[in-house]
GROMACS .gro file of C-alpha atoms in nm:
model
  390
    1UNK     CA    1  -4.521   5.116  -0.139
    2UNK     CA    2  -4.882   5.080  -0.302
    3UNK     CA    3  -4.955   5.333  -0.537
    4UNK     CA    4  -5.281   5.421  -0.354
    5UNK     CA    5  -5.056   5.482  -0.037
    6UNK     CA    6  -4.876   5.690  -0.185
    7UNK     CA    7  -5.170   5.883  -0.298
    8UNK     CA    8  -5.354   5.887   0.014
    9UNK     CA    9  -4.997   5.979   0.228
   10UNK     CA   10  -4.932   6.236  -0.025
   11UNK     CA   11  -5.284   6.425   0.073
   12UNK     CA   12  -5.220   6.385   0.402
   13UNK     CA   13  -4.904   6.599   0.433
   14UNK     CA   14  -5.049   6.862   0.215
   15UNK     CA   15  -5.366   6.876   0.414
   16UNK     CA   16  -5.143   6.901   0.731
   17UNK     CA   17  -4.924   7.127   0.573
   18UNK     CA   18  -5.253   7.356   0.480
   19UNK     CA   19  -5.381   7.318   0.801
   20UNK     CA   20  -5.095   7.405   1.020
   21UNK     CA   21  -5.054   7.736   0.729
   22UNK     CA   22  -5.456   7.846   0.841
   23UNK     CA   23  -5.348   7.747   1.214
   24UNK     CA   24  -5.110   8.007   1.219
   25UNK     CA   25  -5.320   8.261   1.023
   26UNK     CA   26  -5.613   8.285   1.275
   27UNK     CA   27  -5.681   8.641   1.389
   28UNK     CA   28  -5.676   8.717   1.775
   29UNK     CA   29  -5.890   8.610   2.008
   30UNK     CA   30  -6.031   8.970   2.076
   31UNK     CA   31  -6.160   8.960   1.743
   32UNK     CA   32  -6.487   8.799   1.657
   33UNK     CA   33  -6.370   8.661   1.290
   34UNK     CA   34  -6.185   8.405   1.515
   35UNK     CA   35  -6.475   8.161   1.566
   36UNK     CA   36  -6.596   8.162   1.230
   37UNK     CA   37  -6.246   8.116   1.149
   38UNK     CA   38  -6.188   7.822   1.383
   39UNK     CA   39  -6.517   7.642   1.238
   40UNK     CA   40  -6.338   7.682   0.901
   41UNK     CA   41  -6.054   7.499   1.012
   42UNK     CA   42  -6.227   7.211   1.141
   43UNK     CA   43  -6.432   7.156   0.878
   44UNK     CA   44  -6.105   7.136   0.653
   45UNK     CA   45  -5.939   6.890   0.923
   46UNK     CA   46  -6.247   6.668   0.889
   47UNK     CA   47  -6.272   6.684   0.490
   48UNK     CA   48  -5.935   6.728   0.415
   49UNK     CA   49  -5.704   6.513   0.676
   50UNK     CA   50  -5.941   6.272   0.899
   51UNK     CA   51  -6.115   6.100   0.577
   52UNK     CA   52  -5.795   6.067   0.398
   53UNK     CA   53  -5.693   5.905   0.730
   54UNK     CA   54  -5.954   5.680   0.766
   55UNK     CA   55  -5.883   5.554   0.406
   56UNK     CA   56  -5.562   5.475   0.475
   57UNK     CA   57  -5.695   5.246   0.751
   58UNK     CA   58  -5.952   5.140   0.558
   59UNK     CA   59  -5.667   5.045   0.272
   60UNK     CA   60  -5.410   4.873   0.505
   61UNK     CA   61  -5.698   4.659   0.644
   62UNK     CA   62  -5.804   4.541   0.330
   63UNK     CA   63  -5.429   4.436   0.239
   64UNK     CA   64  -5.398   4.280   0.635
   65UNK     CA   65  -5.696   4.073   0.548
   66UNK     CA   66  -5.589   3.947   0.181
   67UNK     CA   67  -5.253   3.891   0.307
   68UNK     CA   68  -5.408   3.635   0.615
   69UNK     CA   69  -5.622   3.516   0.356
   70UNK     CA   70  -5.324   3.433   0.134
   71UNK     CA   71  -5.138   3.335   0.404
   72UNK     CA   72  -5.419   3.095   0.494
   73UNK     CA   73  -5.453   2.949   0.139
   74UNK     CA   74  -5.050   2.866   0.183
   75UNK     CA   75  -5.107   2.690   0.487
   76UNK     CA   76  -5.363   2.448   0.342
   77UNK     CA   77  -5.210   2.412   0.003
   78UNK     CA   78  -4.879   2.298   0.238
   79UNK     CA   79  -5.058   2.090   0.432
   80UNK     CA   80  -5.207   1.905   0.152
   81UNK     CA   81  -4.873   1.919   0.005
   82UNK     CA   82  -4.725   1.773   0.323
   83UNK     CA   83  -4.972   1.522   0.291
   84UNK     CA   84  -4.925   1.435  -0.025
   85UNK     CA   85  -4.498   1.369  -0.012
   86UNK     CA   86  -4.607   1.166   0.316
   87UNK     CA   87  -4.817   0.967   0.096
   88UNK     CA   88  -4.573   0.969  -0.174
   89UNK     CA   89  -4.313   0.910   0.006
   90UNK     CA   90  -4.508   0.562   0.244
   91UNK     CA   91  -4.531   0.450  -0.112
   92UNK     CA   92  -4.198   0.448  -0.259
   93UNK     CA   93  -4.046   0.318   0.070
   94UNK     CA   94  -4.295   0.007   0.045
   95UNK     CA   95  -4.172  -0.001  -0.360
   96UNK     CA   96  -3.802  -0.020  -0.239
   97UNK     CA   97  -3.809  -0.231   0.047
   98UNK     CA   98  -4.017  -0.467  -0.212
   99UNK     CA   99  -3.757  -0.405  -0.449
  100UNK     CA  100  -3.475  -0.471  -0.191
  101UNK     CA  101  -3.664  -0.750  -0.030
  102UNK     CA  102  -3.667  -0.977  -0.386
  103UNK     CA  103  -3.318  -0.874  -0.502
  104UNK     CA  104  -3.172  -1.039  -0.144
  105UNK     CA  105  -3.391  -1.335  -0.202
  106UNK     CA  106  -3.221  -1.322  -0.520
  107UNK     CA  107  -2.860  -1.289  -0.357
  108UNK     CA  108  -2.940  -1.560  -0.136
  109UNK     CA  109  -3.070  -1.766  -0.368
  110UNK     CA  110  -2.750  -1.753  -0.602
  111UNK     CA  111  -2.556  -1.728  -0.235
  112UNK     CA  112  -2.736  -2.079  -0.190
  113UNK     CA  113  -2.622  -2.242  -0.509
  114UNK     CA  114  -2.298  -2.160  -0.487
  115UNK     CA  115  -2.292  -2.272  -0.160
  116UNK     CA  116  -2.433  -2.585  -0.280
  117UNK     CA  117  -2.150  -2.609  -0.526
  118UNK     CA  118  -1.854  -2.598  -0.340
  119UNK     CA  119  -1.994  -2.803  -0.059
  120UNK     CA  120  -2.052  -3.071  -0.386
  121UNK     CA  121  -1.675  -3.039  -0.457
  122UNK     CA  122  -1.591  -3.077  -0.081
  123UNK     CA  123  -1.661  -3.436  -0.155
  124UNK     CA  124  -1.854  -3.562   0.142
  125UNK     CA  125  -1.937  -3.206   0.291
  126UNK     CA  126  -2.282  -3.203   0.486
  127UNK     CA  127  -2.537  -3.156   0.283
  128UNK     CA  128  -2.677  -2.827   0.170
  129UNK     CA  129  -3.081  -2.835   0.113
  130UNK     CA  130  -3.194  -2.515  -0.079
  131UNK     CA  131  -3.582  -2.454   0.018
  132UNK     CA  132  -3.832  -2.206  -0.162
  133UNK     CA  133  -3.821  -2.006   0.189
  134UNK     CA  134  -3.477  -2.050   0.206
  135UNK     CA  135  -3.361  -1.718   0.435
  136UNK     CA  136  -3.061  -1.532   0.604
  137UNK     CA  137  -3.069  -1.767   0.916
  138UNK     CA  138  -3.078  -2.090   0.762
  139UNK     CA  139  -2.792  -1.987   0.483
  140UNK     CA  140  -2.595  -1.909   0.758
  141UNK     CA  141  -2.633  -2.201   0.936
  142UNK     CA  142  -2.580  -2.444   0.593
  143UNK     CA  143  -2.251  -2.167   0.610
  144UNK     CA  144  -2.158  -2.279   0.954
  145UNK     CA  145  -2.157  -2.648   0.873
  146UNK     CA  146  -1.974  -2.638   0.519
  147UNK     CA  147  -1.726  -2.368   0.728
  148UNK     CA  148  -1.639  -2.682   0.957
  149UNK     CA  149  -1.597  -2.919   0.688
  150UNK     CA  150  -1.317  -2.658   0.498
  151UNK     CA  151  -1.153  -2.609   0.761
  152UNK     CA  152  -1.148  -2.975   0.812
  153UNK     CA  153  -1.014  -2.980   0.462
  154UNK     CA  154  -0.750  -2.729   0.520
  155UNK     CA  155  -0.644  -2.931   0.827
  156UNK     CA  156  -0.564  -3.217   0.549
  157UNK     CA  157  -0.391  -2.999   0.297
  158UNK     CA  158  -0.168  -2.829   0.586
  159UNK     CA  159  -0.078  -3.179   0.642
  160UNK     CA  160  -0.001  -3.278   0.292
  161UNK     CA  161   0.205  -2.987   0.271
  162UNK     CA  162   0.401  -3.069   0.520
  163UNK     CA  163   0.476  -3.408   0.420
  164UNK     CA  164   0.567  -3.257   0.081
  165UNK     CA  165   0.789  -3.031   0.184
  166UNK     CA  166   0.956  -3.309   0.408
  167UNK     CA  167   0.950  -3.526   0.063
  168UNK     CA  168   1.165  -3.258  -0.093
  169UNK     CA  169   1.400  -3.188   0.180
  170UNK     CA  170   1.466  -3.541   0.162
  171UNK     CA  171   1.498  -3.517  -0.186
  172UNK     CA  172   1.687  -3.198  -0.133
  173UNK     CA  173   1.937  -3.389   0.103
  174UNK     CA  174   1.978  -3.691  -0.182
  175UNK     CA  175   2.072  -3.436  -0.434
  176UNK     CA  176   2.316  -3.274  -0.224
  177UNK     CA  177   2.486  -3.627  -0.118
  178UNK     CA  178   2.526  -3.674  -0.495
  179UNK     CA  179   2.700  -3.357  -0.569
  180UNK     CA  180   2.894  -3.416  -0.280
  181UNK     CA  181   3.021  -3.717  -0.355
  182UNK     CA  182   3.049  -3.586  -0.732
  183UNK     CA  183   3.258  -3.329  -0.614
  184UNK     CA  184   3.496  -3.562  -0.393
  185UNK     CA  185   3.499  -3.898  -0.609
  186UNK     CA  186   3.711  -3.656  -0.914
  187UNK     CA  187   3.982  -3.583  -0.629
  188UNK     CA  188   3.999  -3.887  -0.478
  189UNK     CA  189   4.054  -4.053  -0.789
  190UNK     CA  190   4.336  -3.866  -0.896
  191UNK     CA  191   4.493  -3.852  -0.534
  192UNK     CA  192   4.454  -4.282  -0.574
  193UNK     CA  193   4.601  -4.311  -0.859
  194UNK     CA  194   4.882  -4.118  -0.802
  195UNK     CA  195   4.959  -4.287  -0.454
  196UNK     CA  196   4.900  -4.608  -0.632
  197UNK     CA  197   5.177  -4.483  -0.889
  198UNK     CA  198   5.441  -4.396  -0.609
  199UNK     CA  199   5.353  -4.715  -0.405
  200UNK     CA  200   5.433  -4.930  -0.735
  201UNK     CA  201   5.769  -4.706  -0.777
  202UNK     CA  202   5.828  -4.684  -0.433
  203UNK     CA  203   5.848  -4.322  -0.437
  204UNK     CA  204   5.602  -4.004  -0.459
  205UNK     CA  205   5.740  -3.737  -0.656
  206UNK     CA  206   5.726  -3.383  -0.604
  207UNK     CA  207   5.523  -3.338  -0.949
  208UNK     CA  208   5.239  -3.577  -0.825
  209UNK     CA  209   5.214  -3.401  -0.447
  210UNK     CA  210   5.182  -3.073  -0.628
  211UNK     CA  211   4.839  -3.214  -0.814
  212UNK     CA  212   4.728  -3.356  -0.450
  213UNK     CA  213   4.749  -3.070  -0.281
  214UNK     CA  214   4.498  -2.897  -0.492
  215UNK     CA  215   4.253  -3.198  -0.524
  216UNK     CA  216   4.269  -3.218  -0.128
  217UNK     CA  217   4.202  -2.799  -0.142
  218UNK     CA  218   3.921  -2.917  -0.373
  219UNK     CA  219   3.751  -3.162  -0.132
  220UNK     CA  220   3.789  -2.909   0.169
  221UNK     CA  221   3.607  -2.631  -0.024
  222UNK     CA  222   3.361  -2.864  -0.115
  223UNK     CA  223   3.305  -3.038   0.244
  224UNK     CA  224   3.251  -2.672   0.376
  225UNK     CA  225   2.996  -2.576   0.108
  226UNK     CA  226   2.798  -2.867   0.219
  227UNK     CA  227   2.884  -2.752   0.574
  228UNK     CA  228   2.737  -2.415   0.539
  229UNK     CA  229   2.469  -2.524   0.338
  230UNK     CA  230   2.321  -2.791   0.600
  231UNK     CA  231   2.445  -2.559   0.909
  232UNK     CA  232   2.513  -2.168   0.918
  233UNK     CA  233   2.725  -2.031   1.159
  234UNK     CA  234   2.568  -1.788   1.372
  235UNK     CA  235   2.630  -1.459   1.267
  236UNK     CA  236   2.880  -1.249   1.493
  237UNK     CA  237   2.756  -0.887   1.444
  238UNK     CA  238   2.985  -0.620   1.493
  239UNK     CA  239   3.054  -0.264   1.395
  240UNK     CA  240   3.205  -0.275   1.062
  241UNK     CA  241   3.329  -0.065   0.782
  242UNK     CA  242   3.190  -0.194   0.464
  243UNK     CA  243   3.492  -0.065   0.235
  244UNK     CA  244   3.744  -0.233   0.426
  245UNK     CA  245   3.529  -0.575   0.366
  246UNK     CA  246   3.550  -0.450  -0.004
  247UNK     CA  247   3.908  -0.370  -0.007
  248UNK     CA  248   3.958  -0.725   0.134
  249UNK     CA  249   3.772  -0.933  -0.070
  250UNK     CA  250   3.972  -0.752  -0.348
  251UNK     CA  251   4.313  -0.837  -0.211
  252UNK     CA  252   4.164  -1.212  -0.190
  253UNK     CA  253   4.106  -1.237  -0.515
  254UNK     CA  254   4.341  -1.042  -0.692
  255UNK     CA  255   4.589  -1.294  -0.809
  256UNK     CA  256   4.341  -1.549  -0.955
  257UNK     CA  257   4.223  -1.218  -1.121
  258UNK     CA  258   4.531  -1.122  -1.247
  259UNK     CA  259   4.593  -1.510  -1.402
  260UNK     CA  260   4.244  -1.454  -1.580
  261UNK     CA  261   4.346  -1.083  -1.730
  262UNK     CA  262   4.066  -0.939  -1.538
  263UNK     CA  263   4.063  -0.589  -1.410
  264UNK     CA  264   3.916  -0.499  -1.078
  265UNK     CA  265   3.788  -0.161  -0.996
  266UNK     CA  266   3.585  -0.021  -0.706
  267UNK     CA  267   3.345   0.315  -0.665
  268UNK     CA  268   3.354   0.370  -0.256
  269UNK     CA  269   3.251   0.707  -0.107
  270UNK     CA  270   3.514   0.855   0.081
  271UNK     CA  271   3.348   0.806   0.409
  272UNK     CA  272   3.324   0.508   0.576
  273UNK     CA  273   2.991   0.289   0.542
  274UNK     CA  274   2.920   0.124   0.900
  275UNK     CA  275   2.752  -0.176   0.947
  276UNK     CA  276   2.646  -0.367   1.239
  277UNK     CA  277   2.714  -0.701   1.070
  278UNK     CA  278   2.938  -1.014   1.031
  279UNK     CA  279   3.246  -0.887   0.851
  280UNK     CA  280   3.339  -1.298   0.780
  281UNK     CA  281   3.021  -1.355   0.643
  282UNK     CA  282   2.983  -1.030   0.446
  283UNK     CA  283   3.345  -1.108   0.293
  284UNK     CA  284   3.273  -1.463   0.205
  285UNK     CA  285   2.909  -1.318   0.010
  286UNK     CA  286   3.089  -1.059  -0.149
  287UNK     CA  287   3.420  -1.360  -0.214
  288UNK     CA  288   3.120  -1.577  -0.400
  289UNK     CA  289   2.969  -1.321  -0.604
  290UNK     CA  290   3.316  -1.239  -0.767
  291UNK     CA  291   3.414  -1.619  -0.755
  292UNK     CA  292   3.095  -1.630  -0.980
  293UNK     CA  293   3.203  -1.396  -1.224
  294UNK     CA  294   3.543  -1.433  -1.247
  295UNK     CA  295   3.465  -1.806  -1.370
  296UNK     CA  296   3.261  -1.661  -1.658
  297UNK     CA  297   3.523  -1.455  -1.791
  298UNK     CA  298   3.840  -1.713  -1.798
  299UNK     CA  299   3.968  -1.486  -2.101
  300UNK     CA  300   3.971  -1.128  -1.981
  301UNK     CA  301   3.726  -0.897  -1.859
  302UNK     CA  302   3.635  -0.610  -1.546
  303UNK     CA  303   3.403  -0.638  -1.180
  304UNK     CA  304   3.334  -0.358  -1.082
  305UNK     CA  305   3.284  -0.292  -0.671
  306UNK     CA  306   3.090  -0.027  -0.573
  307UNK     CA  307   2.933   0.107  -0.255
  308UNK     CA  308   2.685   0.387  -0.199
  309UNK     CA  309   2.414   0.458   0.029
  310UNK     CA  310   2.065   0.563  -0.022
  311UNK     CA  311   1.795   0.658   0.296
  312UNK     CA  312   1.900   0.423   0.519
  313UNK     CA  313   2.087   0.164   0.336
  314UNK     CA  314   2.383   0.074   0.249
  315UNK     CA  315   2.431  -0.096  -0.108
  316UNK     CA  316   2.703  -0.299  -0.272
  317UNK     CA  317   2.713  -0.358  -0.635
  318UNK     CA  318   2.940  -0.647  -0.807
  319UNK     CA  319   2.886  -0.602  -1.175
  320UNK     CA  320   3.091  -0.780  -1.461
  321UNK     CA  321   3.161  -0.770  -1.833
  322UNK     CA  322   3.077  -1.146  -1.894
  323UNK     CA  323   2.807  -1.297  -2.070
  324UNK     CA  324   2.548  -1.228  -1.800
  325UNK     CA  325   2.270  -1.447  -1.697
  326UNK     CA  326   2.066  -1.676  -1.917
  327UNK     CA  327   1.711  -1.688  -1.918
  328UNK     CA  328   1.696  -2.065  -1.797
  329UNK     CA  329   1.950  -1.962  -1.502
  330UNK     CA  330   1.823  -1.622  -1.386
  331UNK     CA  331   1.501  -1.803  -1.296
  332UNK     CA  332   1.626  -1.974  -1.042
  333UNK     CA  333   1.946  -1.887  -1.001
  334UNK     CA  334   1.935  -1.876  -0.611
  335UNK     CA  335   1.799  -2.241  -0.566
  336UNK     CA  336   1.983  -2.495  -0.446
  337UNK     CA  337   2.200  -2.696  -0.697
  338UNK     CA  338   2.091  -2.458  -0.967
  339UNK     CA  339   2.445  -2.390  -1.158
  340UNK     CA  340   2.548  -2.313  -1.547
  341UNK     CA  341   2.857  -2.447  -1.430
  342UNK     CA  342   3.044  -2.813  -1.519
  343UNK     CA  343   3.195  -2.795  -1.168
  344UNK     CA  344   3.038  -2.642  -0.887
  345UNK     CA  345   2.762  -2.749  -0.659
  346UNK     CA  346   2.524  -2.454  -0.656
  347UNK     CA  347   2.504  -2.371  -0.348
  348UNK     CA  348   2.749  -2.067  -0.353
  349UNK     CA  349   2.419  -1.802  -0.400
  350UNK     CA  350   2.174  -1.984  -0.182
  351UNK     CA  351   2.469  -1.928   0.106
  352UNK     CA  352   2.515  -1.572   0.008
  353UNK     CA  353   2.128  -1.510   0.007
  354UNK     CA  354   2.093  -1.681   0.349
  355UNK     CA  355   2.372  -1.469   0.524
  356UNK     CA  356   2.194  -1.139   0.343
  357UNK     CA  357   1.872  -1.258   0.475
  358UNK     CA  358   1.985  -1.325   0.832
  359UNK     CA  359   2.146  -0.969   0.858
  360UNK     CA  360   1.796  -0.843   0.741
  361UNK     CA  361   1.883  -0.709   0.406
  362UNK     CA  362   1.821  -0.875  -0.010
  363UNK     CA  363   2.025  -0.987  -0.287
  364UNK     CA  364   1.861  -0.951  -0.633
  365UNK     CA  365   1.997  -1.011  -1.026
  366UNK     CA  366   1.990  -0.898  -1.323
  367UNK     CA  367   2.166  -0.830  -1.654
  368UNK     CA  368   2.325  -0.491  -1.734
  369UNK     CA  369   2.184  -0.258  -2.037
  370UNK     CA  370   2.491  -0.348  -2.243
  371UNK     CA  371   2.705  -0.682  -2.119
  372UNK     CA  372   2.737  -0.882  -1.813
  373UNK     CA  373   2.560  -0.929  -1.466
  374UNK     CA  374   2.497  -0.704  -1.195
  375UNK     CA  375   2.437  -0.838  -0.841
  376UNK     CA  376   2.288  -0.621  -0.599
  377UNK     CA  377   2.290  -0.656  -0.191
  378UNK     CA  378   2.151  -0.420  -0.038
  379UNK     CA  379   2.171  -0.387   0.394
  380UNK     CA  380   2.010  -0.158   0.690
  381UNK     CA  381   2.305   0.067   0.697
  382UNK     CA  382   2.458   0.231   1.038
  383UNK     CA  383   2.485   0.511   0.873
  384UNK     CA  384   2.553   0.721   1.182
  385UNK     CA  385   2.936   0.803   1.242
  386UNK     CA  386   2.942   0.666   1.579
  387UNK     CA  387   2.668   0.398   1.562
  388UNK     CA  388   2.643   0.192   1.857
  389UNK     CA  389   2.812  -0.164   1.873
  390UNK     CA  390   2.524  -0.424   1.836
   0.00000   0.00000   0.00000
């Protein structure tokens, strides 16, 4: 591909070429022109093709030697090179590890004081001594020791925490004595005066023994509130159809509803929503959320009831037209005692939570876009048509 190959290769093939042309030209052998012929010839082969030959040697031999002499130049200026990054390279590790080396001093140093610190607000932690050659060894043994003492500390607070919460169960337990006995002491008033009445008369009318009656309802509602409050029933699980719970609870509280100029309505699918639950329990959640909003609408109003399911779920939705829920309520409106209500005790929700907690499901709050509350349960749904009985 060098232009004086070319060249040289070029010559050769026309020499060739000429020679095989006076080759075939040669007169006979008979003749005597044939030596002086023959001489000819080779003369021409050794002017015309072998020196052109030889050059060509002569030419790729000169670029065989520059290229091993390039080729040897490489290797050297690589090996230097090689040498070089080795050197290069020896110093910037010994850079970075210094570089690395002071900034974990520096870690452990700050490591250290803070260290120091907290074991200083541990109060009488074991001392932490911070040294010039303070290293990884020693910080983790000054780590060890304040380690002991938090846990120590942890030990305490556990223990305070427990005696709080015993403090407020107690106190828990006082405040539910005096709603109790709130809640009783109105009844048992009216029910004393009015047998005091018909002992001074001598007889008990049929006017006062209708207003007993419901005082003695009163005190029975209230005596099971506290009931359920202090101890749930255990929860009786069996497959059950949530609309029929719905349709119930409806039929419960239809008259009272009715008094109060409130309309009821319900959304159910047309299937059947199973459930592998309490259908007592369910009713009397579902029985409290409506009790709830029926007393904030004495003058007229709607719930709606609806059930739908979503994955594996089943939800029920009690929503009402009423004022909804004020800010000071909604915050904790499922603690215990927590009521906007003159009469009540407030433990209706923390019930209703309990029994949707215990059939592994949530109750939640919250005000509707326009007017009123909406409470939603929601429940692991059977949500196969035959589910198995639990």
């Amino acid at each position: 591909d060098e232009p004086d190959e070319i060249d040289l290769t070029t010559q050769i093939e026309n020499s060739l070429d000429e020679y095989r042309r006076l080759w075939s030209q040669l007169p006979p052998s008979t003749q005597p022109e044939r030596e002086l012929a023959v001489e000819h010839i080779i003369r021409f082969l050794e002017r015309q093709l072998v020196k052109p030959c030889q050059e060509f040697e002569s030419f790729n031999t000169r670029l065989i030697e520059s290229a091993a002499s390039d080729h040897q130049s490489a290797l050297r200026w690589l090996a230097w090179g090689m040498a070089g990054i080795a050197a290069l390279a020896m110093a910037m590790g010994t850079l970075i590890g210094y570089g690395i080396t002071r900034a974990m001093r520096r870690t452990i140093g700050r490591l250290a004081v803070q260290i120091q610190d907290a074991a200083g607000k541990m109060g009488d932690a074991p001392r932490i001594v911070i040294t010039e050659g303070s290293d990884v060894q020693e910080l983790h043994a000054q780590v060890d020791r304040l380690s002991i003492r938090i846990e120590t500390v942890v030990q305490e607070l556990q223990q305070r925490q427990r005696e709080v919460l015993r403090a407020e169960q107690l106190a828990a337990v006082g405040q539910l004595a005096a709603g109790v006995a709130h809640e009783i002491r109105n009844p048992l008033t009216s029910i004393k005066m009015l047998v005091q009445a018909g002992l001074e008369d001598g007889v008990l009318p049929a006017e006062d023994l209708r207003v007993i009656e419901p005082e003695v309802r009163r005190m029975e509602r209230s005596l099971q509130t506290f009931l359920d409050f202090a101890r749930p029933p255990k929860p009786e699980r069996r497959r059950t159809g949530l609309n029929d719970i719905v349709r119930h609870v409806i039929g419960l509280i239809q008259g009272r509803a009715a008094k109060q100029r409130v309309q009821l309505t319900t959304m159910l699918p047309d299937e059947e929503v199973w459930l592998i639950a309490d259908a007592q329990q369910l009713q009397q959640v579902l029985i409290n959320l409506a009790l709830n909003s029926l007393d904030e609408m004495p003058h007229g109003g709607g719930i709606q009831f609806a059930v739908h399911t979503f994955q594996n779920e089943a939800i029920i939705q009690v929503a009402d037209d009423g004022p909804g829920l004020s800010r000071e309520i909604a915050s904790r409106l499922f603690e215990p005692f927590a009521s906007s209500k003159s009469t009540g005790m407030g433990l209706g929700l923390v019930i209703s939570r309990r029994i949707v907690e215990d059939h592994g499901g949530t109750i939640t709050a919250a005000n509707r876009s326009q007017v009123g509350a909406l409470m939603t349960v929601r429940l692991p749904g059977c949500l196969e048509p035959q589910c198995p009985p639990c």
